Amino acid sequence: MRIYVNNLNELNDNERITINGWVQETRKIKNLMFIILRDNTGIVQVTAKKNTLSNYNEIYDLTRESVISVSGILNKKSVSKSGVEINADKIEILSYAETPLPMGVIDKVSVDFDTRLNNRFIDLRKPENFFIFKFESELLFGIREYMNSNNFIEVHTPKTVAAATEGGADLFKVKYFEKDAYLNQSPQLYKEILISSGFDKVFEVGPAFRAEKENTVRHLNEFTSIDIEVAFADDNYVMGILENSMAHAIKHTIKKLGSDVFKYNSSLGEVKAPFPRITYEESIYYLNNNGFKLNFGDDFSPEAMKILAGKFDNFYFITKWPVDLRPFYTMPDENNPELTKSFDLQLNDIEITSGAQRIHNYKMLEQNFLIKGLNKNNFEFYEKAFKYGMPPHAGWGLGLERLVMNLLHLSNVRESTLFPRDRTRLSP
RNA sequence: GCCCCGAUAGUGUAGCGGCCUAUCAUACAGGCCUGUCGAGCCUGUGACGUGGGUUCAAAUCCCGCUCGGGGCGCCA
């Protein structure tokens, strides 16, 4: 059985163990040396002595971040600060790290974010960065668990598509044998087709691509989108799914990861569904009373979003957006044709989810192609699904990296992306 | 697409026309040291993005380029 650093407490004093990891640090005193060994659960001190190690000279020259396997006796009454150490009698060098490192894991000097991303493999050795992705993994597990227990089917739709259909966002063009293709900006149209297929409740976790030349701390050109679509549902129903899945996933994550999460966000434990709701028109009214000059139909600037966010603790919905600010498939409000049955979920001042009840009537959809100036020929594969039995339906899409960024109070969405793709970065 | 800012050892910085043969820290290499734990002490290696220009003199001032950061716009 593999032993990890965080298992050591459960073992007995003087027990014989083998443990693997990276050499985080060495402190050398001629015939005695200390190695701080790190695995992804923590660090432990290894004591190596010349008279107990046959390859002491080789070990003495170990470089930081080399990978070793240590066998020895667990000493739980160590005089070291942690109180635990391993008295090594055998150390095997599995991988020797070159020097100097492109960046240090525990150096006291700061490192530019750009340098960190260029050396992401080392950057992620830092426990605080690794933690972000453990958090993401647990959060996503919690969301999946919620969806699964509510009878959602997880699906996978194509990311390579034929036409730049939906207007609006720019798409990346790729060669597809003798044809042109595009990287999909969202699974939207495919989720809806599956609703006509009778899947009833679908969800998908997958990449989405946007070719917009943004240069901000909240945009990526490739991000992970969590999408759901539900048949015979309206906007309110899927808002309920959203807030409950968030509350469930956060609760799960806190339970699994413990108080570490509060180092990033001390109020995370207070997230409870339902989330507060404000309509688009109420938001406009509020912002006009707080120094902004906004008309009906205007979108909110980042500055305005900060002011609005000040009204709420963390999550809140902005509902009933104007028709002009929403895509062609958004269902208009039956009480006011200028508004839609749509919503954004905000977390602090950032939009993390956009959703709505969708139009399921084929004629209405065709009319919207005209109004939005879209070429209906590009939508044949989609429209077809509406002609032969399409239930009313609603759904949403959520940016996973943005969710994690905001839950952990990170200042840049690239922090919650393993290998970010942005305006200028395509590597690693 | 627009605006602002930046580029000096592996890493992070100081410098802002001549005191630069370029500062400091950290890392790295070598040495001393059998209980270190931000180890300590000694020695050493290592850098001005690129192409022009101004000047007696450029890391420093000007222009182009390249690369990067941030804000806005755009954005399911």
PDB file of C-alpha atoms in Angstrom, chain A residues 178-388:
ATOM      1  CA  GLU A 178     -11.704  19.480 -47.733  1.00  0.00           C
ATOM      2  CA  LYS A 179     -14.203  21.537 -45.758  1.00  0.00           C
ATOM      3  CA  ASP A 180     -14.042  24.437 -43.341  1.00  0.00           C
ATOM      4  CA  ALA A 181     -15.210  23.806 -39.818  1.00  0.00           C
ATOM      5  CA  TYR A 182     -15.459  25.751 -36.577  1.00  0.00           C
ATOM      6  CA  LEU A 183     -14.851  25.019 -32.924  1.00  0.00           C
ATOM      7  CA  ASN A 184     -18.162  25.149 -31.150  1.00  0.00           C
ATOM      8  CA  GLN A 185     -18.877  28.072 -28.864  1.00  0.00           C
ATOM      9  CA  SER A 186     -21.505  26.189 -26.853  1.00  0.00           C
ATOM     10  CA  PRO A 187     -23.463  22.929 -26.873  1.00  0.00           C
ATOM     11  CA  GLN A 188     -26.711  24.926 -26.955  1.00  0.00           C
ATOM     12  CA  LEU A 189     -28.166  23.749 -30.240  1.00  0.00           C
ATOM     13  CA  TYR A 190     -27.252  20.113 -29.627  1.00  0.00           C
ATOM     14  CA  LYS A 191     -28.714  20.094 -26.125  1.00  0.00           C
ATOM     15  CA  GLU A 192     -31.986  21.305 -27.594  1.00  0.00           C
ATOM     16  CA  ILE A 193     -31.964  18.660 -30.304  1.00  0.00           C
ATOM     17  CA  LEU A 194     -31.601  16.020 -27.562  1.00  0.00           C
ATOM     18  CA  ILE A 195     -34.671  17.462 -25.874  1.00  0.00           C
ATOM     19  CA  SER A 196     -36.672  16.658 -28.995  1.00  0.00           C
ATOM     20  CA  SER A 197     -35.133  13.179 -28.837  1.00  0.00           C
ATOM     21  CA  GLY A 198     -36.798  12.699 -25.481  1.00  0.00           C
ATOM     22  CA  PHE A 199     -33.690  12.690 -23.296  1.00  0.00           C
ATOM     23  CA  ASP A 200     -35.740  14.883 -20.959  1.00  0.00           C
ATOM     24  CA  LYS A 201     -32.907  16.135 -18.738  1.00  0.00           C
ATOM     25  CA  VAL A 202     -29.395  16.413 -20.140  1.00  0.00           C
ATOM     26  CA  PHE A 203     -26.198  17.866 -18.850  1.00  0.00           C
ATOM     27  CA  GLU A 204     -22.783  18.201 -20.364  1.00  0.00           C
ATOM     28  CA  VAL A 205     -19.380  19.232 -19.108  1.00  0.00           C
ATOM     29  CA  GLY A 206     -17.073  20.147 -21.934  1.00  0.00           C
ATOM     30  CA  PRO A 207     -14.929  22.739 -23.648  1.00  0.00           C
ATOM     31  CA  ALA A 208     -16.308  25.817 -25.358  1.00  0.00           C
ATOM     32  CA  PHE A 209     -14.323  28.054 -27.676  1.00  0.00           C
ATOM     33  CA  ARG A 210     -14.638  31.779 -28.236  1.00  0.00           C
ATOM     34  CA  ALA A 211     -12.441  33.585 -30.729  1.00  0.00           C
ATOM     35  CA  GLU A 212     -12.970  37.008 -29.192  1.00  0.00           C
ATOM     36  CA  LYS A 213      -9.910  39.157 -28.693  1.00  0.00           C
ATOM     37  CA  GLU A 214     -10.514  39.840 -25.062  1.00  0.00           C
ATOM     38  CA  ASN A 215      -7.806  40.900 -22.719  1.00  0.00           C
ATOM     39  CA  THR A 216      -9.299  40.691 -19.265  1.00  0.00           C
ATOM     40  CA  VAL A 217      -8.903  38.683 -16.078  1.00  0.00           C
ATOM     41  CA  ARG A 218     -12.290  37.009 -16.572  1.00  0.00           C
ATOM     42  CA  HIS A 219     -12.175  35.803 -20.187  1.00  0.00           C
ATOM     43  CA  LEU A 220     -10.662  32.681 -21.701  1.00  0.00           C
ATOM     44  CA  ASN A 221     -10.712  31.605 -25.324  1.00  0.00           C
ATOM     45  CA  GLU A 222     -11.228  28.013 -24.251  1.00  0.00           C
ATOM     46  CA  PHE A 223     -13.178  27.271 -21.119  1.00  0.00           C
ATOM     47  CA  THR A 224     -15.141  24.488 -19.515  1.00  0.00           C
ATOM     48  CA  SER A 225     -18.847  24.888 -19.823  1.00  0.00           C
ATOM     49  CA  ILE A 226     -21.389  23.068 -17.683  1.00  0.00           C
ATOM     50  CA  ASP A 227     -24.652  22.977 -19.573  1.00  0.00           C
ATOM     51  CA  ILE A 228     -28.070  21.630 -18.786  1.00  0.00           C
ATOM     52  CA  GLU A 229     -31.330  21.453 -20.692  1.00  0.00           C
ATOM     53  CA  VAL A 230     -34.656  20.252 -19.299  1.00  0.00           C
ATOM     54  CA  ALA A 231     -37.832  19.319 -21.174  1.00  0.00           C
ATOM     55  CA  PHE A 232     -41.241  20.602 -20.039  1.00  0.00           C
ATOM     56  CA  ALA A 233     -39.505  23.176 -17.882  1.00  0.00           C
ATOM     57  CA  ASP A 234     -39.498  26.949 -17.695  1.00  0.00           C
ATOM     58  CA  ASP A 235     -36.878  29.478 -16.598  1.00  0.00           C
ATOM     59  CA  ASN A 236     -37.909  29.269 -12.952  1.00  0.00           C
ATOM     60  CA  TYR A 237     -37.520  25.514 -12.870  1.00  0.00           C
ATOM     61  CA  VAL A 238     -33.940  25.540 -14.153  1.00  0.00           C
ATOM     62  CA  MET A 239     -33.041  28.424 -11.872  1.00  0.00           C
ATOM     63  CA  GLY A 240     -34.064  26.117  -9.045  1.00  0.00           C
ATOM     64  CA  ILE A 241     -31.836  23.367 -10.417  1.00  0.00           C
ATOM     65  CA  LEU A 242     -28.994  25.843 -10.646  1.00  0.00           C
ATOM     66  CA  GLU A 243     -29.188  27.246  -7.137  1.00  0.00           C
ATOM     67  CA  ASN A 244     -29.746  23.845  -5.565  1.00  0.00           C
ATOM     68  CA  SER A 245     -26.887  22.246  -7.460  1.00  0.00           C
ATOM     69  CA  MET A 246     -24.584  25.088  -6.417  1.00  0.00           C
ATOM     70  CA  ALA A 247     -25.587  24.796  -2.783  1.00  0.00           C
ATOM     71  CA  HIS A 248     -25.203  21.012  -2.884  1.00  0.00           C
ATOM     72  CA  ALA A 249     -21.812  21.098  -4.629  1.00  0.00           C
ATOM     73  CA  ILE A 250     -20.405  23.691  -2.243  1.00  0.00           C
ATOM     74  CA  LYS A 251     -21.641  21.756   0.755  1.00  0.00           C
ATOM     75  CA  HIS A 252     -20.058  18.581  -0.607  1.00  0.00           C
ATOM     76  CA  THR A 253     -16.776  20.344  -1.295  1.00  0.00           C
ATOM     77  CA  ILE A 254     -16.535  21.844   2.178  1.00  0.00           C
ATOM     78  CA  LYS A 255     -17.329  18.463   3.703  1.00  0.00           C
ATOM     79  CA  LYS A 256     -14.637  16.791   1.610  1.00  0.00           C
ATOM     80  CA  LEU A 257     -11.873  19.388   1.813  1.00  0.00           C
ATOM     81  CA  GLY A 258     -12.562  20.776   5.238  1.00  0.00           C
ATOM     82  CA  SER A 259     -11.510  24.146   6.523  1.00  0.00           C
ATOM     83  CA  ASP A 260      -8.855  24.625   3.839  1.00  0.00           C
ATOM     84  CA  VAL A 261     -11.530  26.168   1.645  1.00  0.00           C
ATOM     85  CA  PHE A 262     -12.077  28.961   4.152  1.00  0.00           C
ATOM     86  CA  LYS A 263      -8.495  30.146   3.683  1.00  0.00           C
ATOM     87  CA  TYR A 264      -9.665  31.385   0.318  1.00  0.00           C
ATOM     88  CA  ASN A 265     -13.220  32.399   1.141  1.00  0.00           C
ATOM     89  CA  SER A 266     -14.369  32.570   4.733  1.00  0.00           C
ATOM     90  CA  SER A 267     -18.046  33.036   3.812  1.00  0.00           C
ATOM     91  CA  LEU A 268     -18.289  29.998   1.561  1.00  0.00           C
ATOM     92  CA  GLY A 269     -20.178  28.051   4.199  1.00  0.00           C
ATOM     93  CA  GLU A 270     -23.000  30.579   4.104  1.00  0.00           C
ATOM     94  CA  VAL A 271     -24.134  29.781   0.569  1.00  0.00           C
ATOM     95  CA  LYS A 272     -27.748  28.658   0.773  1.00  0.00           C
ATOM     96  CA  ALA A 273     -30.463  28.249  -1.835  1.00  0.00           C
ATOM     97  CA  PRO A 274     -32.667  29.950  -2.946  1.00  0.00           C
ATOM     98  CA  PHE A 275     -30.570  32.834  -4.224  1.00  0.00           C
ATOM     99  CA  PRO A 276     -31.893  36.390  -4.319  1.00  0.00           C
ATOM    100  CA  ARG A 277     -33.376  37.598  -7.598  1.00  0.00           C
ATOM    101  CA  ILE A 278     -33.530  41.006  -9.185  1.00  0.00           C
ATOM    102  CA  THR A 279     -35.030  41.794 -12.557  1.00  0.00           C
ATOM    103  CA  TYR A 280     -33.132  43.544 -15.294  1.00  0.00           C
ATOM    104  CA  GLU A 281     -35.433  46.561 -14.984  1.00  0.00           C
ATOM    105  CA  GLU A 282     -34.984  46.754 -11.224  1.00  0.00           C
ATOM    106  CA  SER A 283     -31.216  46.616 -11.769  1.00  0.00           C
ATOM    107  CA  ILE A 284     -31.377  49.509 -14.242  1.00  0.00           C
ATOM    108  CA  TYR A 285     -33.461  51.474 -11.759  1.00  0.00           C
ATOM    109  CA  TYR A 286     -31.052  50.714  -8.916  1.00  0.00           C
ATOM    110  CA  LEU A 287     -27.992  51.683 -10.964  1.00  0.00           C
ATOM    111  CA  ASN A 288     -29.594  54.933 -12.113  1.00  0.00           C
ATOM    112  CA  ASN A 289     -30.084  55.780  -8.469  1.00  0.00           C
ATOM    113  CA  ASN A 290     -26.424  55.048  -7.846  1.00  0.00           C
ATOM    114  CA  GLY A 291     -24.686  57.299 -10.306  1.00  0.00           C
ATOM    115  CA  PHE A 292     -25.093  55.467 -13.622  1.00  0.00           C
ATOM    116  CA  LYS A 293     -26.998  56.745 -16.609  1.00  0.00           C
ATOM    117  CA  LEU A 294     -28.510  53.609 -18.097  1.00  0.00           C
ATOM    118  CA  ASN A 295     -31.449  53.228 -20.447  1.00  0.00           C
ATOM    119  CA  PHE A 296     -33.631  50.181 -20.971  1.00  0.00           C
ATOM    120  CA  GLY A 297     -31.756  47.990 -23.423  1.00  0.00           C
ATOM    121  CA  ASP A 298     -28.265  48.885 -22.199  1.00  0.00           C
ATOM    122  CA  ASP A 299     -25.964  46.158 -20.996  1.00  0.00           C
ATOM    123  CA  PHE A 300     -24.093  46.604 -17.717  1.00  0.00           C
ATOM    124  CA  SER A 301     -20.469  47.701 -17.689  1.00  0.00           C
ATOM    125  CA  PRO A 302     -18.013  45.969 -15.348  1.00  0.00           C
ATOM    126  CA  GLU A 303     -18.118  49.076 -13.189  1.00  0.00           C
ATOM    127  CA  ALA A 304     -21.903  48.931 -12.923  1.00  0.00           C
ATOM    128  CA  MET A 305     -21.728  45.238 -12.067  1.00  0.00           C
ATOM    129  CA  LYS A 306     -19.512  46.025  -9.093  1.00  0.00           C
ATOM    130  CA  ILE A 307     -22.094  48.460  -7.739  1.00  0.00           C
ATOM    131  CA  LEU A 308     -24.949  46.042  -8.264  1.00  0.00           C
ATOM    132  CA  ALA A 309     -22.967  43.220  -6.646  1.00  0.00           C
ATOM    133  CA  GLY A 310     -22.636  45.386  -3.524  1.00  0.00           C
ATOM    134  CA  LYS A 311     -26.357  44.794  -2.918  1.00  0.00           C
ATOM    135  CA  PHE A 312     -25.862  41.031  -2.526  1.00  0.00           C
ATOM    136  CA  ASP A 313     -23.710  38.629  -0.535  1.00  0.00           C
ATOM    137  CA  ASN A 314     -22.487  36.216  -3.189  1.00  0.00           C
ATOM    138  CA  PHE A 315     -24.874  34.544  -5.653  1.00  0.00           C
ATOM    139  CA  TYR A 316     -27.818  36.393  -7.140  1.00  0.00           C
ATOM    140  CA  PHE A 317     -29.946  36.186 -10.277  1.00  0.00           C
ATOM    141  CA  ILE A 318     -30.656  38.970 -12.732  1.00  0.00           C
ATOM    142  CA  THR A 319     -33.850  37.981 -14.524  1.00  0.00           C
ATOM    143  CA  LYS A 320     -36.060  39.045 -17.415  1.00  0.00           C
ATOM    144  CA  TRP A 321     -33.519  40.521 -19.795  1.00  0.00           C
ATOM    145  CA  PRO A 322     -34.654  42.512 -22.856  1.00  0.00           C
ATOM    146  CA  VAL A 323     -35.105  40.613 -26.106  1.00  0.00           C
ATOM    147  CA  ASP A 324     -32.316  42.599 -27.793  1.00  0.00           C
ATOM    148  CA  LEU A 325     -29.702  41.447 -25.279  1.00  0.00           C
ATOM    149  CA  ARG A 326     -30.494  37.762 -25.658  1.00  0.00           C
ATOM    150  CA  PRO A 327     -29.911  35.164 -28.387  1.00  0.00           C
ATOM    151  CA  PHE A 328     -32.518  34.221 -30.953  1.00  0.00           C
ATOM    152  CA  TYR A 329     -33.704  31.068 -29.175  1.00  0.00           C
ATOM    153  CA  THR A 330     -34.728  32.853 -25.960  1.00  0.00           C
ATOM    154  CA  MET A 331     -38.411  32.672 -25.047  1.00  0.00           C
ATOM    155  CA  PRO A 332     -40.106  36.083 -24.803  1.00  0.00           C
ATOM    156  CA  ASP A 333     -42.055  36.912 -21.659  1.00  0.00           C
ATOM    157  CA  GLU A 334     -45.779  36.325 -22.150  1.00  0.00           C
ATOM    158  CA  ASN A 335     -46.624  39.480 -20.172  1.00  0.00           C
ATOM    159  CA  ASN A 336     -44.176  41.796 -21.961  1.00  0.00           C
ATOM    160  CA  PRO A 337     -42.866  40.973 -25.444  1.00  0.00           C
ATOM    161  CA  GLU A 338     -39.854  43.257 -24.934  1.00  0.00           C
ATOM    162  CA  LEU A 339     -38.587  41.006 -22.139  1.00  0.00           C
ATOM    163  CA  THR A 340     -37.491  37.381 -22.090  1.00  0.00           C
ATOM    164  CA  LYS A 341     -37.791  34.458 -19.707  1.00  0.00           C
ATOM    165  CA  SER A 342     -34.057  34.595 -19.154  1.00  0.00           C
ATOM    166  CA  PHE A 343     -31.601  34.989 -16.318  1.00  0.00           C
ATOM    167  CA  ASP A 344     -27.946  35.399 -15.456  1.00  0.00           C
ATOM    168  CA  LEU A 345     -26.488  33.985 -12.284  1.00  0.00           C
ATOM    169  CA  GLN A 346     -24.021  36.425 -10.829  1.00  0.00           C
ATOM    170  CA  LEU A 347     -21.354  35.577  -8.302  1.00  0.00           C
ATOM    171  CA  ASN A 348     -20.065  38.797  -6.836  1.00  0.00           C
ATOM    172  CA  ASP A 349     -19.564  41.057  -9.856  1.00  0.00           C
ATOM    173  CA  ILE A 350     -19.021  38.325 -12.438  1.00  0.00           C
ATOM    174  CA  GLU A 351     -21.566  36.554 -14.621  1.00  0.00           C
ATOM    175  CA  ILE A 352     -21.103  32.821 -14.242  1.00  0.00           C
ATOM    176  CA  THR A 353     -24.282  31.443 -15.777  1.00  0.00           C
ATOM    177  CA  SER A 354     -26.632  32.459 -18.508  1.00  0.00           C
ATOM    178  CA  GLY A 355     -29.901  30.671 -19.052  1.00  0.00           C
ATOM    179  CA  ALA A 356     -33.501  30.862 -20.177  1.00  0.00           C
ATOM    180  CA  GLN A 357     -36.592  29.106 -21.254  1.00  0.00           C
ATOM    181  CA  ARG A 358     -36.138  28.464 -24.980  1.00  0.00           C
ATOM    182  CA  ILE A 359     -38.469  28.922 -27.886  1.00  0.00           C
ATOM    183  CA  HIS A 360     -39.890  25.542 -28.879  1.00  0.00           C
ATOM    184  CA  ASN A 361     -42.247  26.743 -31.597  1.00  0.00           C
ATOM    185  CA  TYR A 362     -40.767  26.301 -35.026  1.00  0.00           C
ATOM    186  CA  LYS A 363     -42.523  29.304 -36.612  1.00  0.00           C
ATOM    187  CA  MET A 364     -41.444  31.596 -33.797  1.00  0.00           C
ATOM    188  CA  LEU A 365     -37.862  30.452 -34.215  1.00  0.00           C
ATOM    189  CA  GLU A 366     -37.948  31.169 -37.955  1.00  0.00           C
ATOM    190  CA  GLN A 367     -39.263  34.642 -37.293  1.00  0.00           C
ATOM    191  CA  ASN A 368     -36.377  35.259 -34.917  1.00  0.00           C
ATOM    192  CA  PHE A 369     -33.826  34.250 -37.541  1.00  0.00           C
ATOM    193  CA  LEU A 370     -35.204  37.083 -39.631  1.00  0.00           C
ATOM    194  CA  ILE A 371     -35.275  39.592 -36.792  1.00  0.00           C
ATOM    195  CA  LYS A 372     -31.706  38.773 -35.723  1.00  0.00           C
ATOM    196  CA  GLY A 373     -30.480  38.742 -39.315  1.00  0.00           C
ATOM    197  CA  LEU A 374     -29.374  35.113 -39.260  1.00  0.00           C
ATOM    198  CA  ASN A 375     -29.215  32.851 -42.277  1.00  0.00           C
ATOM    199  CA  LYS A 376     -31.798  30.128 -41.707  1.00  0.00           C
ATOM    200  CA  ASN A 377     -29.997  27.801 -44.116  1.00  0.00           C
ATOM    201  CA  ASN A 378     -27.254  27.416 -41.539  1.00  0.00           C
ATOM    202  CA  PHE A 379     -29.768  26.115 -39.014  1.00  0.00           C
ATOM    203  CA  GLU A 380     -31.380  23.337 -40.943  1.00  0.00           C
ATOM    204  CA  PHE A 381     -29.943  20.554 -38.773  1.00  0.00           C
ATOM    205  CA  TYR A 382     -31.277  22.385 -35.726  1.00  0.00           C
ATOM    206  CA  GLU A 383     -34.639  23.565 -36.995  1.00  0.00           C
ATOM    207  CA  LYS A 384     -35.542  20.116 -38.182  1.00  0.00           C
ATOM    208  CA  ALA A 385     -35.684  18.905 -34.588  1.00  0.00           C
ATOM    209  CA  PHE A 386     -38.400  21.490 -33.891  1.00  0.00           C
ATOM    210  CA  LYS A 387     -40.702  20.363 -36.682  1.00  0.00           C
ATOM    211  CA  TYR A 388     -41.506  16.872 -35.465  1.00  0.00           C
TER     212      TYR A 388
END
